[in-house]
mmCIF file of C-alpha atoms and ligand atoms in Angstrom:
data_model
loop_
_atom_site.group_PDB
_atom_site.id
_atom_site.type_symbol
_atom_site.label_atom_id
_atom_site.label_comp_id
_atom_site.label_asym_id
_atom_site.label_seq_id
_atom_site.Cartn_x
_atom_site.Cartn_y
_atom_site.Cartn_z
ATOM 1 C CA UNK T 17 109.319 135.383 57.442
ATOM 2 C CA UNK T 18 108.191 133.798 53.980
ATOM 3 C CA UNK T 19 105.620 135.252 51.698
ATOM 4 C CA UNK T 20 102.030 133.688 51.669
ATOM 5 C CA UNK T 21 102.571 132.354 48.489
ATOM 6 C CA UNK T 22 106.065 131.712 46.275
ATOM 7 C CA UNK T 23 107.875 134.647 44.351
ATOM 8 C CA UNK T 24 110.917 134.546 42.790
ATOM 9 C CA UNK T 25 112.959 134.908 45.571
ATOM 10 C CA UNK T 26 113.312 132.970 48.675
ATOM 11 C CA UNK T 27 116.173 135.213 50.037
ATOM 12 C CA UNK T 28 115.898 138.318 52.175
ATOM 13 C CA UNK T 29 118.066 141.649 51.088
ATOM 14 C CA UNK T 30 120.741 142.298 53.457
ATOM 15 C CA UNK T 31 120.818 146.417 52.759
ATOM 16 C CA UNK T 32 124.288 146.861 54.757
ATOM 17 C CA UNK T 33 127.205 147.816 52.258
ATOM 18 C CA UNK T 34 128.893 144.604 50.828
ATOM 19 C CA UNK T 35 131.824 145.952 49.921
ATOM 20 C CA UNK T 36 133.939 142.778 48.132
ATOM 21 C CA UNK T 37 137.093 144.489 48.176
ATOM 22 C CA UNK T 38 139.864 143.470 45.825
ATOM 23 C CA UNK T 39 138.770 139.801 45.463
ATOM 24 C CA UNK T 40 135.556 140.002 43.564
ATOM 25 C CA UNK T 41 136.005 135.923 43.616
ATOM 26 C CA UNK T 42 135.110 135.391 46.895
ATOM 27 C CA UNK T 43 131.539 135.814 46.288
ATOM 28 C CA UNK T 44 131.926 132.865 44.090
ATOM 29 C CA UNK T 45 131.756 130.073 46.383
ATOM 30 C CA UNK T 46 128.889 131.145 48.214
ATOM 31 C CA UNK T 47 127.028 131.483 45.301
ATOM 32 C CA UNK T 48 128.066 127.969 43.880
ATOM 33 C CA UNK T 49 127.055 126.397 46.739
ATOM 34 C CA UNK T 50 123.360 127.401 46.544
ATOM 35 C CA UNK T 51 122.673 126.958 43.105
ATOM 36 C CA UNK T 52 124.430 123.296 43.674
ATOM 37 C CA UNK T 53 121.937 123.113 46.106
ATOM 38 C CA UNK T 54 118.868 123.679 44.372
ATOM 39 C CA UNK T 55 119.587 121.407 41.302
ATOM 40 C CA UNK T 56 118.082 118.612 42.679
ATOM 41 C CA UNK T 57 115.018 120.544 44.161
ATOM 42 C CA UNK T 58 114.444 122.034 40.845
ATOM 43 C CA UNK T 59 114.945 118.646 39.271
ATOM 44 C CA UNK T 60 111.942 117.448 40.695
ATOM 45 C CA UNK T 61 109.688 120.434 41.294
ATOM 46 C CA UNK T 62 106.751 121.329 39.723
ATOM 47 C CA UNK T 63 107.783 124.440 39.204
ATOM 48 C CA UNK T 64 110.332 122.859 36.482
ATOM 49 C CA UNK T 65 107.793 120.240 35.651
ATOM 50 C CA UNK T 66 110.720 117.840 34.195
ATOM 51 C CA UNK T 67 108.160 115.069 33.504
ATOM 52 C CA UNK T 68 106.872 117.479 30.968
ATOM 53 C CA UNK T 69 109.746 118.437 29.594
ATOM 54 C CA UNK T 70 110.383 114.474 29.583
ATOM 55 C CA UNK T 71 107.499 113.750 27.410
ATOM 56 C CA UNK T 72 108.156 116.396 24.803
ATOM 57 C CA UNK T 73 107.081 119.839 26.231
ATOM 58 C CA UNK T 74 109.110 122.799 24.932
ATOM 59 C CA UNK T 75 110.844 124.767 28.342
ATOM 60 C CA UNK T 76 111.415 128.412 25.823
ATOM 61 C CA UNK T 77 109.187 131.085 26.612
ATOM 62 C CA UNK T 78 106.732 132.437 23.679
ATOM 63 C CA UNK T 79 108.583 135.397 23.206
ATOM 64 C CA UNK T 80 111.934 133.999 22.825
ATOM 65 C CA UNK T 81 110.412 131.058 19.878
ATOM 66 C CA UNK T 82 108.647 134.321 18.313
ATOM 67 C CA UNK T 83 111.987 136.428 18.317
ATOM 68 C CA UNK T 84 115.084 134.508 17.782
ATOM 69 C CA UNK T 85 113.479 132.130 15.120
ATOM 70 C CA UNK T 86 114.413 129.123 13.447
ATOM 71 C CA UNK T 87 117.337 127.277 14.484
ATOM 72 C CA UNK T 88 118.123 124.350 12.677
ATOM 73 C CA UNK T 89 121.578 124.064 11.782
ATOM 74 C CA UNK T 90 122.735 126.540 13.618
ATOM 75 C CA UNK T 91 125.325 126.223 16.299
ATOM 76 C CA UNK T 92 124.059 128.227 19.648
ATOM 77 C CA UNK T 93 125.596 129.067 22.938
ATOM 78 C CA UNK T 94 123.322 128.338 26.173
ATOM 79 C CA UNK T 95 124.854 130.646 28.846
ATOM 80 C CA UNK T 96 124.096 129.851 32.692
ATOM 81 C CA UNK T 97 121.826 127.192 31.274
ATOM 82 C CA UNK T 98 121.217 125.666 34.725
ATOM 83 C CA UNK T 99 120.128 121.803 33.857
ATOM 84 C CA UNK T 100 119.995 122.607 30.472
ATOM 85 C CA UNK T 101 116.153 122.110 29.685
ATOM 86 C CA UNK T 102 116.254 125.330 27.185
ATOM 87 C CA UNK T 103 119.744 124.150 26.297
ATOM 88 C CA UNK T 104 117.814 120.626 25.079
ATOM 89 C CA UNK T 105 114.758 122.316 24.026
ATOM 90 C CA UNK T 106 117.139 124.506 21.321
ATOM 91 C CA UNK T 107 118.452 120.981 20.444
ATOM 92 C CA UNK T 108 114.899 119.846 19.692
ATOM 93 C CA UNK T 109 114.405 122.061 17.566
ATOM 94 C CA UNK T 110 117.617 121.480 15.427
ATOM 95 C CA UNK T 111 120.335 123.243 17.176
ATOM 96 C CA UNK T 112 123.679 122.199 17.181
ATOM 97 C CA UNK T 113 123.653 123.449 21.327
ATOM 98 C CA UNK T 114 125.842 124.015 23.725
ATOM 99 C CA UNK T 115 125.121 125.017 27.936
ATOM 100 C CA UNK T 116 127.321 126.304 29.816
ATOM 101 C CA UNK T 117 126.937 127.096 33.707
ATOM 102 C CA UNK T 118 129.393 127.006 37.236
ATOM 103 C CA UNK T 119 127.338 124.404 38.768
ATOM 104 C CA UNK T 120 128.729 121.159 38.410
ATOM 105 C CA UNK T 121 125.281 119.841 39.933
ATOM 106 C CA UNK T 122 123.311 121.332 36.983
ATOM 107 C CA UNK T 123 126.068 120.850 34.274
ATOM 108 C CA UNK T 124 126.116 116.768 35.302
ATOM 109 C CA UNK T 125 121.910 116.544 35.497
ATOM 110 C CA UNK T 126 122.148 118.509 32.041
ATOM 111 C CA UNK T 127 124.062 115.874 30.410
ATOM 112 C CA UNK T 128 122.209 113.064 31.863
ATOM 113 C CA UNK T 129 118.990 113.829 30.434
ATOM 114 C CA UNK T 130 120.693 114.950 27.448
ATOM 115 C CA UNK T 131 121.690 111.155 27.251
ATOM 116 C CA UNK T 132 118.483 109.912 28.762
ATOM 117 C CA UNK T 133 116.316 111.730 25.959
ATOM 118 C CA UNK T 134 118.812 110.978 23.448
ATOM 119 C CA UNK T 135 119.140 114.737 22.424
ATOM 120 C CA UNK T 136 122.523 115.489 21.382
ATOM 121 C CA UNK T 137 123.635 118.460 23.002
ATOM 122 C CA UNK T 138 127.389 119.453 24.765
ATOM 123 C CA UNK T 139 127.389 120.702 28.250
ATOM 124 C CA UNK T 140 130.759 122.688 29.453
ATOM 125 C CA UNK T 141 131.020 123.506 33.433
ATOM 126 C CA UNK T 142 133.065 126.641 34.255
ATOM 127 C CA UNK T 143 132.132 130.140 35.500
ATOM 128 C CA UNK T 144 131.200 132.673 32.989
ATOM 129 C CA UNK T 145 133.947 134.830 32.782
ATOM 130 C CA UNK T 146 136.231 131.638 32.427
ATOM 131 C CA UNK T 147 134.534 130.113 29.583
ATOM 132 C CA UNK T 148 136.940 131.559 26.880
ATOM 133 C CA UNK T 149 139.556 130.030 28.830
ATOM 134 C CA UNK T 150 137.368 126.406 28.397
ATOM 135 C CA UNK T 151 135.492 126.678 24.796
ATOM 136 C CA UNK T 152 137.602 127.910 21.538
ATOM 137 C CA UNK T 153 135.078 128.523 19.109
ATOM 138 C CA UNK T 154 132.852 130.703 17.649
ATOM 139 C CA UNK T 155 128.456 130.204 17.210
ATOM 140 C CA UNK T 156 125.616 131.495 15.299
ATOM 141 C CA UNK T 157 123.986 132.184 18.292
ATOM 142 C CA UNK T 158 124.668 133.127 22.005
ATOM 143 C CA UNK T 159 121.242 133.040 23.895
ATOM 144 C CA UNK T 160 120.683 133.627 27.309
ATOM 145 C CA UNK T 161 117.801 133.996 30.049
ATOM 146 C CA UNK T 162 115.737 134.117 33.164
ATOM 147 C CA UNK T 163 116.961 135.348 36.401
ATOM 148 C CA UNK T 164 120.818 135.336 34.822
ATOM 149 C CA UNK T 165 122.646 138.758 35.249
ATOM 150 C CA UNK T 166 122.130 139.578 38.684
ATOM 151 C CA UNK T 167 124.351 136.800 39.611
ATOM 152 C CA UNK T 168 127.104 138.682 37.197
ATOM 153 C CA UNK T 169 129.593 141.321 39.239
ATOM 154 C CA UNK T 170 130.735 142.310 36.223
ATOM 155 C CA UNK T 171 128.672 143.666 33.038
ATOM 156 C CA UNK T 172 131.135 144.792 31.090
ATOM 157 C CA UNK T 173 133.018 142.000 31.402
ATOM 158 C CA UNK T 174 129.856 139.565 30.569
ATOM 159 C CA UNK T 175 129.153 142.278 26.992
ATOM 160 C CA UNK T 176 133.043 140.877 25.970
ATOM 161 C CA UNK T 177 132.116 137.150 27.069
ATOM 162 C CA UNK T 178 129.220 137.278 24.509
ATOM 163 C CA UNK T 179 130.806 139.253 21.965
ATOM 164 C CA UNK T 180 133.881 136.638 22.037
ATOM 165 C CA UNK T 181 131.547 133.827 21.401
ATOM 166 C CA UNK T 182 129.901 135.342 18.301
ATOM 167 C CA UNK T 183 130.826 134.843 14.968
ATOM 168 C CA UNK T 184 131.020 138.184 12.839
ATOM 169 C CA UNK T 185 127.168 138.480 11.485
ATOM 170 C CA UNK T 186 126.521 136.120 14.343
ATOM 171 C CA UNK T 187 123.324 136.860 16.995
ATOM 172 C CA UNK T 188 123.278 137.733 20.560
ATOM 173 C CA UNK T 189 119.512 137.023 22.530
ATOM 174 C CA UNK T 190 118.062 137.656 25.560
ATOM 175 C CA UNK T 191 114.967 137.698 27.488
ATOM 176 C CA UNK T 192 115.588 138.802 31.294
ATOM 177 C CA UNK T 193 113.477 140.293 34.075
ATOM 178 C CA UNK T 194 113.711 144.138 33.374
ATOM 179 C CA UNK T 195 116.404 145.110 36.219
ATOM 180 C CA UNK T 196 113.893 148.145 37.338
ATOM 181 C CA UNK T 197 111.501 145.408 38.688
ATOM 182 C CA UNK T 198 114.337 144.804 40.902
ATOM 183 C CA UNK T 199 113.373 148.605 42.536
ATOM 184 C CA UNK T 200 110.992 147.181 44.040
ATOM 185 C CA UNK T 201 110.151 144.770 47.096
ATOM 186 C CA UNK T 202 109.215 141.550 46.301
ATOM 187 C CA UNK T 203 107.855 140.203 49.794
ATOM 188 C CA UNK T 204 103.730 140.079 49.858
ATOM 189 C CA UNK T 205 104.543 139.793 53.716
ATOM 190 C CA UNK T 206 106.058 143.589 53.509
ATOM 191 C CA UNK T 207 103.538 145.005 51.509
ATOM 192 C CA UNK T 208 100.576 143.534 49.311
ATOM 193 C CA UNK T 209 101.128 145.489 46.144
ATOM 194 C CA UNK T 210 104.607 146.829 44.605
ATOM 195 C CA UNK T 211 106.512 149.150 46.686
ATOM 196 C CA UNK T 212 109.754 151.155 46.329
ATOM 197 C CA UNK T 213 112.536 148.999 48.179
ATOM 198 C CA UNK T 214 115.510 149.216 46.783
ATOM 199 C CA UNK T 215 118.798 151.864 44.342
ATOM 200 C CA UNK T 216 117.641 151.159 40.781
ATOM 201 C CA UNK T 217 121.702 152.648 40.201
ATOM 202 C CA UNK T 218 123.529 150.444 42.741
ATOM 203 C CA UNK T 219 127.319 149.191 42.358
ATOM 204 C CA UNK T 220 127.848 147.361 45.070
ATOM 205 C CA UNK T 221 126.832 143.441 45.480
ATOM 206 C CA UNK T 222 123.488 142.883 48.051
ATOM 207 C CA UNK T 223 123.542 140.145 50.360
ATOM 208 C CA UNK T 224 120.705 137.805 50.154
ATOM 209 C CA UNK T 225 119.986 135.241 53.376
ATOM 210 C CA UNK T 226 116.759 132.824 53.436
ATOM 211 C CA UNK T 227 116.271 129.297 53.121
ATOM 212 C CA UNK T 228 114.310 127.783 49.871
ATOM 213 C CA UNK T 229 114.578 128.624 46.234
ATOM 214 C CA UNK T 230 111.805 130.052 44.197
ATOM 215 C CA UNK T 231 111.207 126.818 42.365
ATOM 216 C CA UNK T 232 110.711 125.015 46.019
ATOM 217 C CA UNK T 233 109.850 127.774 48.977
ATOM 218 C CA UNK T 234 109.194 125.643 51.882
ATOM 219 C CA UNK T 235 112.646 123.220 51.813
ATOM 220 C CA UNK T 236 114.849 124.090 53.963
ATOM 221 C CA UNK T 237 118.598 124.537 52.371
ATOM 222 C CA UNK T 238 121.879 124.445 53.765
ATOM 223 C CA UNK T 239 123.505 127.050 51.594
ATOM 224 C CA UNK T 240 121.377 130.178 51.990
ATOM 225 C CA UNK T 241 123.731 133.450 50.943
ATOM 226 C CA UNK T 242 123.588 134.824 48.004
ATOM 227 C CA UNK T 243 125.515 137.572 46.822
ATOM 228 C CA UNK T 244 123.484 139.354 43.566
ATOM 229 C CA UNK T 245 124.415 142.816 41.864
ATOM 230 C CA UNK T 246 122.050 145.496 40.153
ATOM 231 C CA UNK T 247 122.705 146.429 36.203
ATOM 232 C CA UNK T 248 120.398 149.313 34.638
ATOM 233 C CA UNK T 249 119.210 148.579 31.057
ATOM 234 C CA UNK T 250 121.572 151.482 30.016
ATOM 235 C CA UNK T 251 124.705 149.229 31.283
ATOM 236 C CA UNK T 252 123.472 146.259 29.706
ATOM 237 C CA UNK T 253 122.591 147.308 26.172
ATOM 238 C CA UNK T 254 126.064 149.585 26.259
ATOM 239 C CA UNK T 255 127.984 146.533 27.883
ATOM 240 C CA UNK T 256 127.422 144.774 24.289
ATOM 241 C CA UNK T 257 127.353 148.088 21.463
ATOM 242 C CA UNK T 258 130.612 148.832 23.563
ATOM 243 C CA UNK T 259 131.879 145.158 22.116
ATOM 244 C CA UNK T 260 130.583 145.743 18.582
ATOM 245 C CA UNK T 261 127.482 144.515 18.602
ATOM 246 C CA UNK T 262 124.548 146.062 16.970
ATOM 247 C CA UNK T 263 121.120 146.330 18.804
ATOM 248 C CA UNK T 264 118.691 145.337 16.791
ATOM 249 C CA UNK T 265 115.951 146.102 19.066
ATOM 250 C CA UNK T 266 115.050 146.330 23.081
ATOM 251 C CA UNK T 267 111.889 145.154 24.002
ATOM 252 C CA UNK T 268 110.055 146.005 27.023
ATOM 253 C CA UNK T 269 107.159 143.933 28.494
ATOM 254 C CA UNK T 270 104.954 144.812 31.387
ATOM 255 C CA UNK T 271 104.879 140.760 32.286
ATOM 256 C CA UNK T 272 107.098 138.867 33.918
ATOM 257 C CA UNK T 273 107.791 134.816 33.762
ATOM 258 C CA UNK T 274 107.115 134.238 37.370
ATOM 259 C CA UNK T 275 105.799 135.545 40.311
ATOM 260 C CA UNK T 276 108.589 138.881 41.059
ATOM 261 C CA UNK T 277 106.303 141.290 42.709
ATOM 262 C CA UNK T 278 103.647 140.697 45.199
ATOM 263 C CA UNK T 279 100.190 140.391 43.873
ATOM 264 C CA UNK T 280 100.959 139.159 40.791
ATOM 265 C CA UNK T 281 98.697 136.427 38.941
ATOM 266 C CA UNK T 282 99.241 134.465 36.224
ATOM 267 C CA UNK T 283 97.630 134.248 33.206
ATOM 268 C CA UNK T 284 96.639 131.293 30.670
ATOM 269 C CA UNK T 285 99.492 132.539 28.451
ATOM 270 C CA UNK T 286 101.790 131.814 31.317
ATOM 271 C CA UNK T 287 102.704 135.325 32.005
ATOM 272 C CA UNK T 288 102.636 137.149 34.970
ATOM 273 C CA UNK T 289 100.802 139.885 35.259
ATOM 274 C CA UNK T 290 99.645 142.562 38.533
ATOM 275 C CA UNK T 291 95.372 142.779 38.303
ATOM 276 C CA UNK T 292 93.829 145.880 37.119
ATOM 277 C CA UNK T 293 98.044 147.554 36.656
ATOM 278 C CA UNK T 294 98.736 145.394 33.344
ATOM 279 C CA UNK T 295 100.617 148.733 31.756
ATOM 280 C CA UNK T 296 102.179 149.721 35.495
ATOM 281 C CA UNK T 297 105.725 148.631 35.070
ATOM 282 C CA UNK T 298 108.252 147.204 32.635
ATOM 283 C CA UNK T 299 108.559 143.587 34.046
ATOM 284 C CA UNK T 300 110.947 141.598 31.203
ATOM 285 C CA UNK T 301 112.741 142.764 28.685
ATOM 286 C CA UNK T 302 114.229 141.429 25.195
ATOM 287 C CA UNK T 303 117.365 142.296 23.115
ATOM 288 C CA UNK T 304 118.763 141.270 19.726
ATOM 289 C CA UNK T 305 121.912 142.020 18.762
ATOM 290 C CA UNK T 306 123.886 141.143 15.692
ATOM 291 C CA UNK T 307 127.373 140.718 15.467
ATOM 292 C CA UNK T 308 129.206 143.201 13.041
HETATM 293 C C1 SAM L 28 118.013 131.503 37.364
HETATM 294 S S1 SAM L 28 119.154 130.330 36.734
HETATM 295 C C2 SAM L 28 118.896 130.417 35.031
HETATM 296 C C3 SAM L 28 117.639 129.728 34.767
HETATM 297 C C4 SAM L 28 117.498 129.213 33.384
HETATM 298 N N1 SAM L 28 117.333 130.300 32.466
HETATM 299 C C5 SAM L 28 116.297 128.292 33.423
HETATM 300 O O1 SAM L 28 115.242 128.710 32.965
HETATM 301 O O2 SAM L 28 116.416 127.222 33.927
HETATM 302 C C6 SAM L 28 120.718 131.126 36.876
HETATM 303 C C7 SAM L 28 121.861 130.200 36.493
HETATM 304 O O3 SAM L 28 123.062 130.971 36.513
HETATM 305 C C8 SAM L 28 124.112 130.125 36.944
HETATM 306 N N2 SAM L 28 125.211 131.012 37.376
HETATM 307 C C9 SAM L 28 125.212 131.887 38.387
HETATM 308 N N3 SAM L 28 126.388 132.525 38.463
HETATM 309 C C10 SAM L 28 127.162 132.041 37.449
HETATM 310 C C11 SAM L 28 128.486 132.296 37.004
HETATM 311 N N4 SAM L 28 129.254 133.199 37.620
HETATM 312 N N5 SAM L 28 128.948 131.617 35.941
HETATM 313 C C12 SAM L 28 128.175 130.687 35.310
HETATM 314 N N6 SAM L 28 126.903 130.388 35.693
HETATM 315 C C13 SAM L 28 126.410 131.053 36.761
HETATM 316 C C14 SAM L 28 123.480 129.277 38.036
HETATM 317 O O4 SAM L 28 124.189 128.086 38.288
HETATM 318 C C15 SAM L 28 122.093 129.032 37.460
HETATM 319 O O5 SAM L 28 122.056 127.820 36.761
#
């Protein structure tokens, strides 16, 4: 059944035990397949709002302009940049950039508007944990973003992906949806305000089924299984010390940049926020990390 109104997620949790066994890979495909799929409904949603973006509108959130800075000059690293609008919007502001991401959908849209708007900017398809294999060198900066490490099996292995793309004194940023917001249910049809749902510690991949994408709700899709894994903020920030980086800070936010928890509203900053809760729950989170 689909929520009243959009969240973030289309797709219903599966809570059986999705064991992958030895071949992690085969939750690849799957997962390909439906974020080929939704390039082209994100390309013209309003969610996206390319027409914007088209006519000069910056994608980056506030807090990730306030926090990683000036740019220009510098050569940055867009991981799981989907069609690259905060790839070109790093460009724009004087970033030598470079996307990466496993869709070939997104990576080919990406470099079509990158010709389109005349922003220079390189786009490199592979999956994440390939990408050494694909790029050689080393960047100023290695930003990332938005709905990106659930789709990761692997944390540690994603803390040595970033720290191999770093130069030494190089920095590492993100700005993610704060994995405990992932605790909870996100279906308004289940319950009208936050509830418990789900393992905040939880190893093993969840199966997600339902048609749609957050970005475009009521389409109906083709490929509709999604396999997504759980990291706590304790695995993340050691995934990347564990490399030799050093945290700079962690910031917590009780806002979130789209609709992830039923009842949420959003505010003329853009942020999502639940009524009359605003300090309730860490919703996003930030981290800056410097390479030693
Ligand atoms: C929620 S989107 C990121 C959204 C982006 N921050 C934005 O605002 O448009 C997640 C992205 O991760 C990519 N992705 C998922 N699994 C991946 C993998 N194993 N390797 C590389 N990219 C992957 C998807 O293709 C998708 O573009």
């Amino acid at each position: 059944m689909r929520p009243a109104e959009p969240l973030y997620s289309t797709l219903a949790r599966d809570n059986a035990d999705h064991d992958m066994g030895s071949s992690m890979d085969s939750y690849l495909p799957a997962n390909r397949a439906l974020w080929d799929e939704r390039v082209p409904l994100h390309r013209d949603s309003a969610f996206y709002d390319l027409a914007g973006f088209k006519a000069g509108r910056c994608s980056l959130k506030s807090i990730e302009l306030a926090e990683l800075g000036p740019v220009t000059g510098k050569s940055l690293l867009h991981l799981q940049c989907h069609f690259g609008m905060d790839t070109l919007s790093w460009a724009r502001r004087g970033a030598h950039a470079t996307g990466a991401d496993f869709s070939g959908q997104a990576i080919a849209l990406a470099q079509s508007l990158s010709a389109e708007l005349a922003i220079p900017a390189r786009f490199v398809c592979a999956d994440l944990y390939d990408l050494p294999t694909v790029l050689t060198e080393q960047f100023d900066i290695v930003f990332t973003s938005a709905g990106v490490l659930c789709w990761l099996p692997d944390i540690r292995r994603w803390g040595a992906v970033v720290a191999h793309f770093l130069r030494p004194g190089g920095t590492f940023y993100i700005r993610e949806k704060h994995p405990f917001a992932d605790a909870f249910g996100d279906t308004e049809a289940a319950a009208p305000t936050p509830q418990l749902a789900h393992p905040y510690f939880d190893p093993k991949p969840s199966r997600w089924e339902g048609s749609g994408s957050y970005a475009e709700p009521q389409v109906e899709t083709a490929h509709n299984v999604a396999y997504e894994w759980q990291h706590t903020l304790g695995d993340i920030v050691s995934a990347l010390t564990t490399q030799g980086l050093r945290l700079e800070y962690l910031h917590e936010f009780p806002f979130a940049g789209w609709k992830c928890l039923p009842g949420m509203e959003q505010g003329a900053d853009g942020w999502w926020r639940l009524p009359g809760q605003e300090t309730l729950l860490p919703l996003t989170f930030s981290l800056r990390a410097t390479k030693r």
